[in-house]
Amino acid sequence: MQEIRAYIITIGDEILYGQIVDTNAQWMSALLDESGIKTIRRLTIGDDKSEILSAFDEAEKDSDLVLITGGLGPTPDDLTKPCLAEYFNDKLEMREEALNDLSELFKRLDRELSPLNEKQAELPTRAKYLKNDMGTAPGIWMESKKNTVFVSMPGVPYEMKFLMKERVLPEVKKRFMPTSIVHRRINTVGIGESWLHEIIGEKEKALPSHIRLAYLPSPGIVKLRFTGKGEDKPKLIEEVNKTVDEFKPLIEKYIYGYDDEKLEEAIGRVLKFKGKTIATAESCTGGKLAHKITSVPGSSEYFLGSVVSYSNDVKINVLGVKKETIEKEGAVSEDTVKQMAVGARKLLKTDIAISTSGIAGPGGGSKEKPVGTIWLGYADDNQVVAKKINLGKDRAMNIEYTTIAALNLLKKHIM
Amino acid sequence: MQEIRAYIITIGDEILYGQIVDTNAQWMSALLDESGIKTIRRLTIGDDKSEILSAFDEAEKDSDLVLITGGLGPTPDDLTKPCLAEYFNDKLEMREEALNDLSELFKRLDRELSPLNEKQAELPTRAKYLKNDMGTAPGIWMESKKNTVFVSMPGVPYEMKFLMKERVLPEVKKRFMPTSIVHRRINTVGIGESWLHEIIGEKEKALPSHIRLAYLPSPGIVKLRFTGKGEDKPKLIEEVNKTVDEFKPLIEKYIYGYDDEKLEEAIGRVLKFKGKTIATAESCTGGKLAHKITSVPGSSEYFLGSVVSYSNDVKINVLGVKKETIEKEGAVSEDTVKQMAVGARKLLKTDIAISTSGIAGPGGGSKEKPVGTIWLGYADDNQVVAKKINLGKDRAMNIEYTTIAALNLLKKHIM
């Protein structure tokens, strides 16, 4: 079967010099991989005309698809567009369609359209215009004499991701039609990659050659991605679904959802279905838990609110944690998280409440309670429970992982 | 002035296909940048012999220093060492010194030295051996006829970092003695890249050729990076600092800090200095605002807590927003955010409170209040103010941008 070869070019001094981390190239090549397109090279270069032009030249030689990010801003150090025009012996021209979209965007943000911004509506005359709903720099699609497709996108991650998913990938599929690829995911929480492998490793060995299994880990969560390749799509879908059904029973209790569903989405789905409402009482997570729950559209149907009780006074005066408890047991203790959950449930009038209190670090640790000591609480009409976890020394990781662990505690009680 | 040009090559299928994020290249180029060495390219390729050899060839053409990570493991799919030998018309040979270090390491770990591991002590005969105190794969230093230096290191981040700091950089400095590079940043909030350019563009044109200015944008925030190059480092530092001082007054009111300082860190610094405490009352940001503030170590000194009032009942019963206000004006209104801020200040007993209420989307919009309509509130002992902003349609972006806008509202009152 025909293979599509992609070449990713990241443009920008701030990335080349390591001032900021480039997450775009990794995200793009993972998306291409899912779509059955092979990334052959990833190249990062600076805001330098000759570098950009020679990179275009090399990329065109050995690839079918050249994906370019960065260098599309309105300032003079943004060179991608002029370089594209020069490389294709074309010139930049104001594109009506682009200018109208740009004006509308600025009207919506009720900001004034500066002359510099207007220049963003200039495109090479032979370019296909890819509308960017997320920002001011449009995507640009051009095809070379050798039929290599060049796509230029802004470097701002959420703008690039929108363009890749909504504009570029559909066009690419139309243009190249790769062999069918079918993905299914089993999403698990609360078990590590290697333990999962202990459980399903044997079954994995028995998979047919055209179905591959990949472990996709992130803090607290592992997604099992089954990828089937073949010509007959309906048959392939059937096969991959059957495979997923065979793996399920082995790891049932760790599964929270399938495919693109996130843990917070799965929890929202179940809460909505059961008609239950929830609140959070947060100390060490500092609002991250509520933020994660409310990142889901429609979460207002089941999430009523949160009290971030960072100080002990707030724990006592707002959530009603007993002063003696904090004095005797400390703010990071089983009794405190239990009383926080109970208090939040009462104050915010919900069916369920979950709570967190821990030492995120870097400061605040002690011999008995080192940095990474975390307590989680859960309360509903029938029970109040607490769970202790011991994490590492990194503040950001501790906050992130505690958030997932609290959602997992909730999942165990409602799923 | 002489400039050292570095070319970074990252080898490995798992990185090329986006299965893991490559943080090595960014870390290395940041270190090189600090050391005054210019990274001209960063290239990622797969575990493929011909790809590796042609990459070596390209890299040698236009650079003085080629830094290679990955492909040094003991398994057959690790190709870097054989490729180096082939590229330099050399052969691999057991290196006594390396073998002794390896045996000692395994003795210390009290593990058996396998034949496979022994192969890791094989080096090209003309290579300089760089001892790796952190692992089994040594660093390799080779010089080509064109005097280009090739350095090969393992891809394991802490091994690579050890070799870069302890072995490679000292050698490179001896070998090349690079020119100095000095960076300073002015960090701004509440003004777009193009408007900044309208204000400082003229002054930017007048910069001397050895001082460059780059705009580094992220949602709501733009960082201005001044980069100076020269031989005399103390003089250079003085020049760049003077330049920063000259730009300051033009954009004073948008500046929140300098260099690596984040907005939430700058705000924490000022609150600590003034001995003021703060709380948040959040609707549409759903806890993200509190999360951002508490992502700063030591934030418990000034941040006491937050009420995430997602439902109107919580706005009314916990924060004390008037029922009539919500019925007449709606939850997304000037009066509501004002009463939220006042209520949070009272309930959580802080000097200052900031509040958010808006339609993050995708649902909940109306003709009068479309998705993206956001109100921000601020309250202290002297005043209660509110501000309206109009954002786009993307929920995640609206939450992120509202968080920055709320911190900017706070900044305007305390800085």
mmCIF file of N, CA and C in Angstrom, chain A residues 13-21 26 29-30 38-44 51 54-55 58 74-76 108-110 112 114 116-117 134 158 286-288 290-291 294-297 299-300 303-308 310-311 314 318 348 362 395, chain B residues 15-18 20-21 26 29-30 33 38-44 51 54 58 183 185 193-195 197-198 212 216 225 286-288 290-291 294-297 299-300 303-308 310-311 314 318 348 362 390-392 394-395 397:
data_model
loop_
_atom_site.group_PDB
_atom_site.id
_atom_site.type_symbol
_atom_site.label_atom_id
_atom_site.label_comp_id
_atom_site.label_asym_id
_atom_site.label_seq_id
_atom_site.Cartn_x
_atom_site.Cartn_y
_atom_site.Cartn_z
ATOM 1 N N ASP A 13 13.155 31.466 16.150
ATOM 2 C CA ASP A 13 14.361 31.593 16.981
ATOM 3 C C ASP A 13 14.100 31.138 18.415
ATOM 4 N N GLU A 14 12.930 31.524 18.954
ATOM 5 C CA GLU A 14 12.671 31.249 20.375
ATOM 6 C C GLU A 14 12.624 29.743 20.628
ATOM 7 N N ILE A 15 12.258 28.967 19.595
ATOM 8 C CA ILE A 15 12.284 27.511 19.756
ATOM 9 C C ILE A 15 13.691 26.981 19.502
ATOM 10 N N LEU A 16 14.309 27.461 18.417
ATOM 11 C CA LEU A 16 15.649 26.984 18.054
ATOM 12 C C LEU A 16 16.651 27.210 19.187
ATOM 13 N N TYR A 17 16.504 28.364 19.868
ATOM 14 C CA TYR A 17 17.431 28.688 20.955
ATOM 15 C C TYR A 17 16.970 28.127 22.299
ATOM 16 N N GLY A 18 15.880 27.338 22.274
ATOM 17 C CA GLY A 18 15.445 26.671 23.504
ATOM 18 C C GLY A 18 14.750 27.591 24.498
ATOM 19 N N GLN A 19 14.297 28.772 24.035
ATOM 20 C CA GLN A 19 13.587 29.683 24.955
ATOM 21 C C GLN A 19 12.231 29.101 25.318
ATOM 22 N N ILE A 20 11.570 28.462 24.374
ATOM 23 C CA ILE A 20 10.307 27.790 24.660
ATOM 24 C C ILE A 20 10.363 26.363 24.108
ATOM 25 N N VAL A 21 9.585 25.473 24.738
ATOM 26 C CA VAL A 21 9.542 24.077 24.326
ATOM 27 C C VAL A 21 8.583 23.935 23.151
ATOM 28 N N GLN A 26 5.710 17.208 18.083
ATOM 29 C CA GLN A 26 5.343 15.915 18.673
ATOM 30 C C GLN A 26 3.846 15.657 18.475
ATOM 31 N N SER A 29 3.182 14.843 14.737
ATOM 32 C CA SER A 29 3.630 13.530 14.240
ATOM 33 C C SER A 29 2.803 12.416 14.875
ATOM 34 N N ALA A 30 2.314 12.627 16.106
ATOM 35 C CA ALA A 30 1.427 11.626 16.711
ATOM 36 C C ALA A 30 0.108 11.560 15.934
ATOM 37 N N LYS A 38 3.459 8.740 7.468
ATOM 38 C CA LYS A 38 4.760 8.539 8.105
ATOM 39 C C LYS A 38 5.557 9.834 8.159
ATOM 40 N N THR A 39 5.920 10.261 9.368
ATOM 41 C CA THR A 39 6.822 11.403 9.494
ATOM 42 C C THR A 39 8.233 10.916 9.213
ATOM 43 N N ILE A 40 8.900 11.527 8.218
ATOM 44 C CA ILE A 40 10.263 11.079 7.903
ATOM 45 C C ILE A 40 11.304 11.973 8.565
ATOM 46 N N ARG A 41 10.938 13.251 8.817
ATOM 47 C CA ARG A 41 11.877 14.166 9.446
ATOM 48 C C ARG A 41 11.145 15.264 10.188
ATOM 49 N N ARG A 42 11.748 15.707 11.292
ATOM 50 C CA ARG A 42 11.280 16.911 11.967
ATOM 51 C C ARG A 42 12.453 17.864 12.062
ATOM 52 N N LEU A 43 12.266 19.070 11.530
ATOM 53 C CA LEU A 43 13.372 20.025 11.461
ATOM 54 C C LEU A 43 12.975 21.323 12.148
ATOM 55 N N THR A 44 13.863 21.848 12.992
ATOM 56 C CA THR A 44 13.644 23.160 13.596
ATOM 57 C C THR A 44 14.701 24.128 13.101
ATOM 58 N N GLU A 51 17.827 30.019 5.516
ATOM 59 C CA GLU A 51 17.575 28.738 6.188
ATOM 60 C C GLU A 51 16.190 28.193 5.801
ATOM 61 N N SER A 54 16.119 26.980 2.082
ATOM 62 C CA SER A 54 16.817 25.709 1.815
ATOM 63 C C SER A 54 16.082 24.554 2.495
ATOM 64 N N ALA A 55 15.420 24.843 3.625
ATOM 65 C CA ALA A 55 14.630 23.792 4.269
ATOM 66 C C ALA A 55 13.463 23.380 3.367
ATOM 67 N N GLU A 58 14.905 21.109 0.614
ATOM 68 C CA GLU A 58 15.184 19.739 1.085
ATOM 69 C C GLU A 58 13.889 18.971 1.310
ATOM 70 N N PRO A 74 2.462 38.990 12.712
ATOM 71 C CA PRO A 74 2.385 40.221 11.919
ATOM 72 C C PRO A 74 3.674 41.044 11.955
ATOM 73 N N THR A 75 4.662 40.636 12.738
ATOM 74 C CA THR A 75 5.850 41.485 12.891
ATOM 75 C C THR A 75 6.914 41.128 11.854
ATOM 76 N N PRO A 76 7.872 42.055 11.621
ATOM 77 C CA PRO A 76 8.848 41.874 10.534
ATOM 78 C C PRO A 76 9.708 40.618 10.682
ATOM 79 N N ARG A 108 -15.817 40.992 16.556
ATOM 80 C CA ARG A 108 -16.329 40.165 17.655
ATOM 81 C C ARG A 108 -15.547 40.465 18.948
ATOM 82 N N LEU A 109 -14.239 40.596 18.825
ATOM 83 C CA LEU A 109 -13.411 40.881 20.015
ATOM 84 C C LEU A 109 -13.498 42.354 20.379
ATOM 85 N N ASP A 110 -14.254 43.100 19.699
ATOM 86 C CA ASP A 110 -14.368 44.561 19.626
ATOM 87 C C ASP A 110 -13.018 45.212 19.875
ATOM 88 N N GLU A 112 -9.684 47.082 17.482
ATOM 89 C CA GLU A 112 -9.476 47.747 16.208
ATOM 90 C C GLU A 112 -8.512 46.912 15.354
ATOM 91 N N SER A 114 -5.558 46.703 13.220
ATOM 92 C CA SER A 114 -4.395 47.564 12.925
ATOM 93 C C SER A 114 -3.876 47.245 11.519
ATOM 94 N N LEU A 116 -1.036 46.471 10.649
ATOM 95 C CA LEU A 116 -0.185 45.281 10.704
ATOM 96 C C LEU A 116 -1.036 44.020 10.640
ATOM 97 N N ASN A 117 -2.164 44.041 11.371
ATOM 98 C CA ASN A 117 -3.035 42.862 11.347
ATOM 99 C C ASN A 117 -3.572 42.622 9.941
ATOM 100 N N MET A 134 -9.457 30.327 15.170
ATOM 101 C CA MET A 134 -8.918 30.538 16.521
ATOM 102 C C MET A 134 -7.970 31.729 16.625
ATOM 103 N N TYR A 158 -2.948 26.043 20.021
ATOM 104 C CA TYR A 158 -4.384 25.765 19.824
ATOM 105 C C TYR A 158 -4.847 26.195 18.439
ATOM 106 N N GLY A 286 -5.697 23.416 44.961
ATOM 107 C CA GLY A 286 -5.825 24.855 44.735
ATOM 108 C C GLY A 286 -6.776 25.281 43.621
ATOM 109 N N GLY A 287 -7.768 24.451 43.297
ATOM 110 C CA GLY A 287 -8.736 24.813 42.266
ATOM 111 C C GLY A 287 -8.578 24.011 40.983
ATOM 112 N N LYS A 288 -7.476 23.270 40.877
ATOM 113 C CA LYS A 288 -7.220 22.489 39.664
ATOM 114 C C LYS A 288 -8.285 21.419 39.449
ATOM 115 N N ALA A 290 -11.537 21.515 40.463
ATOM 116 C CA ALA A 290 -12.743 22.179 39.938
ATOM 117 C C ALA A 290 -12.514 22.594 38.484
ATOM 118 N N HIS A 291 -11.321 23.101 38.186
ATOM 119 C CA HIS A 291 -11.007 23.529 36.825
ATOM 120 C C HIS A 291 -11.135 22.356 35.850
ATOM 121 N N THR A 294 -14.782 21.457 35.371
ATOM 122 C CA THR A 294 -15.521 22.471 34.604
ATOM 123 C C THR A 294 -14.938 22.712 33.221
ATOM 124 N N SER A 295 -13.860 22.022 32.883
ATOM 125 C CA SER A 295 -13.345 22.123 31.511
ATOM 126 C C SER A 295 -14.279 21.386 30.546
ATOM 127 N N VAL A 296 -15.200 20.585 31.104
ATOM 128 C CA VAL A 296 -16.139 19.814 30.281
ATOM 129 C C VAL A 296 -17.375 20.665 29.971
ATOM 130 N N PRO A 297 -17.699 20.865 28.687
ATOM 131 C CA PRO A 297 -18.919 21.611 28.349
ATOM 132 C C PRO A 297 -20.144 20.983 29.005
ATOM 133 N N SER A 299 -20.841 21.049 32.163
ATOM 134 C CA SER A 299 -20.564 20.574 33.534
ATOM 135 C C SER A 299 -21.430 21.282 34.576
ATOM 136 N N SER A 300 -22.006 22.437 34.184
ATOM 137 C CA SER A 300 -22.853 23.153 35.159
ATOM 138 C C SER A 300 -24.101 22.337 35.522
ATOM 139 N N PHE A 303 -21.990 19.974 38.331
ATOM 140 C CA PHE A 303 -21.010 20.596 39.219
ATOM 141 C C PHE A 303 -21.576 21.912 39.742
ATOM 142 N N LEU A 304 -21.783 22.024 41.070
ATOM 143 C CA LEU A 304 -22.393 23.235 41.619
ATOM 144 C C LEU A 304 -21.348 24.244 42.088
ATOM 145 N N GLY A 305 -20.200 23.744 42.553
ATOM 146 C CA GLY A 305 -19.185 24.693 43.001
ATOM 147 C C GLY A 305 -18.090 24.048 43.805
ATOM 148 N N SER A 306 -17.176 24.902 44.278
ATOM 149 C CA SER A 306 -16.027 24.428 45.033
ATOM 150 C C SER A 306 -15.611 25.473 46.059
ATOM 151 N N VAL A 307 -15.051 25.001 47.162
ATOM 152 C CA VAL A 307 -14.384 25.910 48.086
ATOM 153 C C VAL A 307 -12.909 25.541 48.103
ATOM 154 N N VAL A 308 -12.069 26.488 47.632
ATOM 155 C CA VAL A 308 -10.635 26.281 47.725
ATOM 156 C C VAL A 308 -10.209 26.846 49.071
ATOM 157 N N TYR A 310 -7.451 27.310 51.121
ATOM 158 C CA TYR A 310 -5.995 27.249 51.181
ATOM 159 C C TYR A 310 -5.497 27.528 52.591
ATOM 160 N N SER A 311 -6.202 28.410 53.294
ATOM 161 C CA SER A 311 -5.795 28.713 54.678
ATOM 162 C C SER A 311 -6.637 27.878 55.632
ATOM 163 N N VAL A 314 -10.118 29.322 56.520
ATOM 164 C CA VAL A 314 -11.189 29.030 55.567
ATOM 165 C C VAL A 314 -11.690 27.609 55.773
ATOM 166 N N VAL A 318 -15.369 28.402 56.823
ATOM 167 C CA VAL A 318 -16.252 28.218 55.664
ATOM 168 C C VAL A 318 -16.706 26.770 55.544
ATOM 169 N N LEU A 348 -22.592 23.548 49.903
ATOM 170 C CA LEU A 348 -22.928 23.728 48.491
ATOM 171 C C LEU A 348 -24.135 22.882 48.084
ATOM 172 N N PRO A 362 7.423 23.096 46.988
ATOM 173 C CA PRO A 362 8.652 22.483 47.509
ATOM 174 C C PRO A 362 8.789 22.614 49.040
ATOM 175 N N ARG A 395 6.183 20.107 42.583
ATOM 176 C CA ARG A 395 4.900 20.739 42.914
ATOM 177 C C ARG A 395 3.855 20.550 41.806
ATOM 178 N N ILE B 15 10.540 8.965 19.036
ATOM 179 C CA ILE B 15 10.404 10.428 19.058
ATOM 180 C C ILE B 15 9.828 10.916 17.730
ATOM 181 N N LEU B 16 10.370 10.388 16.621
ATOM 182 C CA LEU B 16 9.926 10.835 15.297
ATOM 183 C C LEU B 16 8.426 10.632 15.109
ATOM 184 N N TYR B 17 7.907 9.524 15.648
ATOM 185 C CA TYR B 17 6.481 9.222 15.474
ATOM 186 C C TYR B 17 5.619 9.809 16.588
ATOM 187 N N GLY B 18 6.237 10.605 17.458
ATOM 188 C CA GLY B 18 5.460 11.331 18.462
ATOM 189 C C GLY B 18 4.991 10.501 19.646
ATOM 190 N N ILE B 20 6.899 9.688 22.238
ATOM 191 C CA ILE B 20 7.385 10.405 23.412
ATOM 192 C C ILE B 20 7.835 11.810 23.001
ATOM 193 N N VAL B 21 7.763 12.722 23.975
ATOM 194 C CA VAL B 21 8.167 14.106 23.711
ATOM 195 C C VAL B 21 9.678 14.222 23.873
ATOM 196 N N GLN B 26 15.552 20.812 23.199
ATOM 197 C CA GLN B 26 15.268 22.137 23.776
ATOM 198 C C GLN B 26 16.263 22.448 24.894
ATOM 199 N N SER B 29 19.745 23.200 23.331
ATOM 200 C CA SER B 29 19.903 24.480 22.628
ATOM 201 C C SER B 29 19.836 25.639 23.619
ATOM 202 N N ALA B 30 19.072 25.484 24.714
ATOM 203 C CA ALA B 30 19.056 26.534 25.734
ATOM 204 C C ALA B 30 20.435 26.650 26.381
ATOM 205 N N ASP B 33 22.801 28.220 23.920
ATOM 206 C CA ASP B 33 22.490 29.638 23.809
ATOM 207 C C ASP B 33 23.139 30.408 24.947
ATOM 208 N N LYS B 38 25.527 29.201 18.721
ATOM 209 C CA LYS B 38 24.283 29.348 17.982
ATOM 210 C C LYS B 38 23.811 28.008 17.420
ATOM 211 N N THR B 39 22.626 27.567 17.841
ATOM 212 C CA THR B 39 22.030 26.388 17.227
ATOM 213 C C THR B 39 21.455 26.811 15.889
ATOM 214 N N ILE B 40 21.918 26.181 14.800
ATOM 215 C CA ILE B 40 21.406 26.578 13.480
ATOM 216 C C ILE B 40 20.273 25.662 13.034
ATOM 217 N N ARG B 41 20.290 24.403 13.562
ATOM 218 C CA ARG B 41 19.238 23.471 13.179
ATOM 219 C C ARG B 41 19.032 22.427 14.260
ATOM 220 N N ARG B 42 17.783 21.976 14.400
ATOM 221 C CA ARG B 42 17.490 20.799 15.204
ATOM 222 C C ARG B 42 16.753 19.826 14.315
ATOM 223 N N LEU B 43 17.296 18.608 14.204
ATOM 224 C CA LEU B 43 16.728 17.630 13.284
ATOM 225 C C LEU B 43 16.378 16.358 14.040
ATOM 226 N N THR B 44 15.177 15.837 13.792
ATOM 227 C CA THR B 44 14.793 14.552 14.365
ATOM 228 C C THR B 44 14.607 13.539 13.249
ATOM 229 N N GLU B 51 19.223 7.412 6.613
ATOM 230 C CA GLU B 51 18.791 8.709 7.154
ATOM 231 C C GLU B 51 19.887 9.303 8.048
ATOM 232 N N SER B 54 22.988 10.451 5.955
ATOM 233 C CA SER B 54 22.807 11.695 5.183
ATOM 234 C C SER B 54 22.666 12.885 6.129
ATOM 235 N N GLU B 58 24.851 16.339 5.904
ATOM 236 C CA GLU B 58 24.288 17.699 5.888
ATOM 237 C C GLU B 58 24.835 18.516 7.058
ATOM 238 N N HIS B 183 20.789 37.816 27.167
ATOM 239 C CA HIS B 183 19.342 37.991 26.971
ATOM 240 C C HIS B 183 18.740 38.783 28.117
ATOM 241 N N ARG B 185 14.519 40.082 29.120
ATOM 242 C CA ARG B 185 13.131 40.076 28.663
ATOM 243 C C ARG B 185 12.303 41.123 29.386
ATOM 244 N N GLU B 193 0.595 41.755 20.167
ATOM 245 C CA GLU B 193 1.906 41.840 19.511
ATOM 246 C C GLU B 193 1.965 43.030 18.540
ATOM 247 N N SER B 194 0.914 43.166 17.732
ATOM 248 C CA SER B 194 0.982 44.192 16.681
ATOM 249 C C SER B 194 0.869 45.598 17.268
ATOM 250 N N TRP B 195 0.063 45.753 18.323
ATOM 251 C CA TRP B 195 -0.036 47.084 18.952
ATOM 252 C C TRP B 195 1.270 47.447 19.643
ATOM 253 N N HIS B 197 4.114 46.552 18.621
ATOM 254 C CA HIS B 197 5.018 46.931 17.535
ATOM 255 C C HIS B 197 4.731 48.345 17.042
ATOM 256 N N GLU B 198 3.417 48.725 17.034
ATOM 257 C CA GLU B 198 3.071 50.097 16.651
ATOM 258 C C GLU B 198 3.782 51.092 17.570
ATOM 259 N N ARG B 212 19.297 42.333 19.086
ATOM 260 C CA ARG B 212 18.059 42.011 18.367
ATOM 261 C C ARG B 212 16.879 41.928 19.326
ATOM 262 N N LEU B 216 7.659 37.393 21.834
ATOM 263 C CA LEU B 216 7.261 36.034 22.179
ATOM 264 C C LEU B 216 5.839 36.050 22.751
ATOM 265 N N ARG B 225 11.984 39.953 23.953
ATOM 266 C CA ARG B 225 13.313 39.441 24.285
ATOM 267 C C ARG B 225 14.399 40.213 23.552
ATOM 268 N N GLY B 286 -14.029 28.611 36.697
ATOM 269 C CA GLY B 286 -14.214 27.299 37.324
ATOM 270 C C GLY B 286 -13.059 26.805 38.181
ATOM 271 N N GLY B 287 -12.246 27.701 38.721
ATOM 272 C CA GLY B 287 -11.134 27.280 39.586
ATOM 273 C C GLY B 287 -9.774 27.490 38.938
ATOM 274 N N LYS B 288 -9.755 27.780 37.640
ATOM 275 C CA LYS B 288 -8.484 27.950 36.920
ATOM 276 C C LYS B 288 -7.681 29.131 37.478
ATOM 277 N N ALA B 290 -7.754 30.352 40.631
ATOM 278 C CA ALA B 290 -7.133 29.930 41.896
ATOM 279 C C ALA B 290 -5.972 28.975 41.608
ATOM 280 N N HIS B 291 -6.168 28.073 40.655
ATOM 281 C CA HIS B 291 -5.120 27.105 40.302
ATOM 282 C C HIS B 291 -3.853 27.829 39.834
ATOM 283 N N THR B 294 -2.151 29.501 42.766
ATOM 284 C CA THR B 294 -1.537 28.539 43.694
ATOM 285 C C THR B 294 -0.486 27.662 43.026
ATOM 286 N N SER B 295 -0.270 27.849 41.728
ATOM 287 C CA SER B 295 0.825 27.105 41.076
ATOM 288 C C SER B 295 2.174 27.681 41.514
ATOM 289 N N VAL B 296 2.153 28.860 42.144
ATOM 290 C CA VAL B 296 3.387 29.511 42.597
ATOM 291 C C VAL B 296 3.759 29.009 43.996
ATOM 292 N N PRO B 297 4.971 28.457 44.166
ATOM 293 C CA PRO B 297 5.398 28.021 45.503
ATOM 294 C C PRO B 297 5.301 29.172 46.507
ATOM 295 N N SER B 299 2.548 30.484 47.658
ATOM 296 C CA SER B 299 1.356 31.317 47.447
ATOM 297 C C SER B 299 0.433 31.316 48.670
ATOM 298 N N SER B 300 0.599 30.320 49.542
ATOM 299 C CA SER B 300 -0.269 30.275 50.735
ATOM 300 C C SER B 300 -0.026 31.486 51.641
ATOM 301 N N PHE B 303 -2.524 33.964 49.303
ATOM 302 C CA PHE B 303 -3.790 33.452 48.778
ATOM 303 C C PHE B 303 -4.489 32.635 49.859
ATOM 304 N N LEU B 304 -5.698 33.086 50.284
ATOM 305 C CA LEU B 304 -6.385 32.381 51.371
ATOM 306 C C LEU B 304 -7.391 31.363 50.862
ATOM 307 N N GLY B 305 -7.990 31.640 49.709
ATOM 308 C CA GLY B 305 -8.941 30.669 49.195
ATOM 309 C C GLY B 305 -9.806 31.217 48.083
ATOM 310 N N SER B 306 -10.739 30.370 47.630
ATOM 311 C CA SER B 306 -11.613 30.727 46.521
ATOM 312 C C SER B 306 -12.968 30.049 46.686
ATOM 313 N N VAL B 307 -13.994 30.725 46.196
ATOM 314 C CA VAL B 307 -15.289 30.064 46.063
ATOM 315 C C VAL B 307 -15.597 29.969 44.575
ATOM 316 N N VAL B 308 -15.683 28.719 44.077
ATOM 317 C CA VAL B 308 -16.105 28.515 42.696
ATOM 318 C C VAL B 308 -17.618 28.383 42.726
ATOM 319 N N TYR B 310 -20.398 27.942 40.707
ATOM 320 C CA TYR B 310 -20.830 27.593 39.356
ATOM 321 C C TYR B 310 -22.335 27.718 39.219
ATOM 322 N N SER B 311 -23.046 27.390 40.311
ATOM 323 C CA SER B 311 -24.507 27.497 40.252
ATOM 324 C C SER B 311 -24.942 28.823 40.871
ATOM 325 N N VAL B 314 -25.214 28.875 44.708
ATOM 326 C CA VAL B 314 -23.971 29.092 45.445
ATOM 327 C C VAL B 314 -23.601 30.578 45.415
ATOM 328 N N VAL B 318 -23.791 31.316 49.233
ATOM 329 C CA VAL B 318 -22.436 31.315 49.808
ATOM 330 C C VAL B 318 -21.775 32.687 49.671
ATOM 331 N N LEU B 348 -14.042 35.164 52.987
ATOM 332 C CA LEU B 348 -12.704 34.588 53.136
ATOM 333 C C LEU B 348 -11.756 35.540 53.871
ATOM 334 N N PRO B 362 -19.380 25.849 24.880
ATOM 335 C CA PRO B 362 -20.007 26.235 23.614
ATOM 336 C C PRO B 362 -21.484 26.626 23.771
ATOM 337 N N ASN B 390 -14.924 40.769 25.617
ATOM 338 C CA ASN B 390 -15.619 39.914 24.647
ATOM 339 C C ASN B 390 -14.617 38.988 23.984
ATOM 340 N N LEU B 391 -14.785 37.689 24.191
ATOM 341 C CA LEU B 391 -13.825 36.720 23.650
ATOM 342 C C LEU B 391 -14.456 35.905 22.542
ATOM 343 N N GLY B 392 -13.776 34.816 22.178
ATOM 344 C CA GLY B 392 -14.199 34.009 21.029
ATOM 345 C C GLY B 392 -15.131 32.866 21.399
ATOM 346 N N ASP B 394 -14.091 29.406 21.625
ATOM 347 C CA ASP B 394 -13.460 28.204 22.147
ATOM 348 C C ASP B 394 -13.443 28.199 23.673
ATOM 349 N N ARG B 395 -14.075 27.167 24.281
ATOM 350 C CA ARG B 395 -14.240 27.126 25.732
ATOM 351 C C ARG B 395 -12.900 27.191 26.467
ATOM 352 N N MET B 397 -9.967 28.216 25.468
ATOM 353 C CA MET B 397 -9.312 29.504 25.282
ATOM 354 C C MET B 397 -9.977 30.591 26.106
#
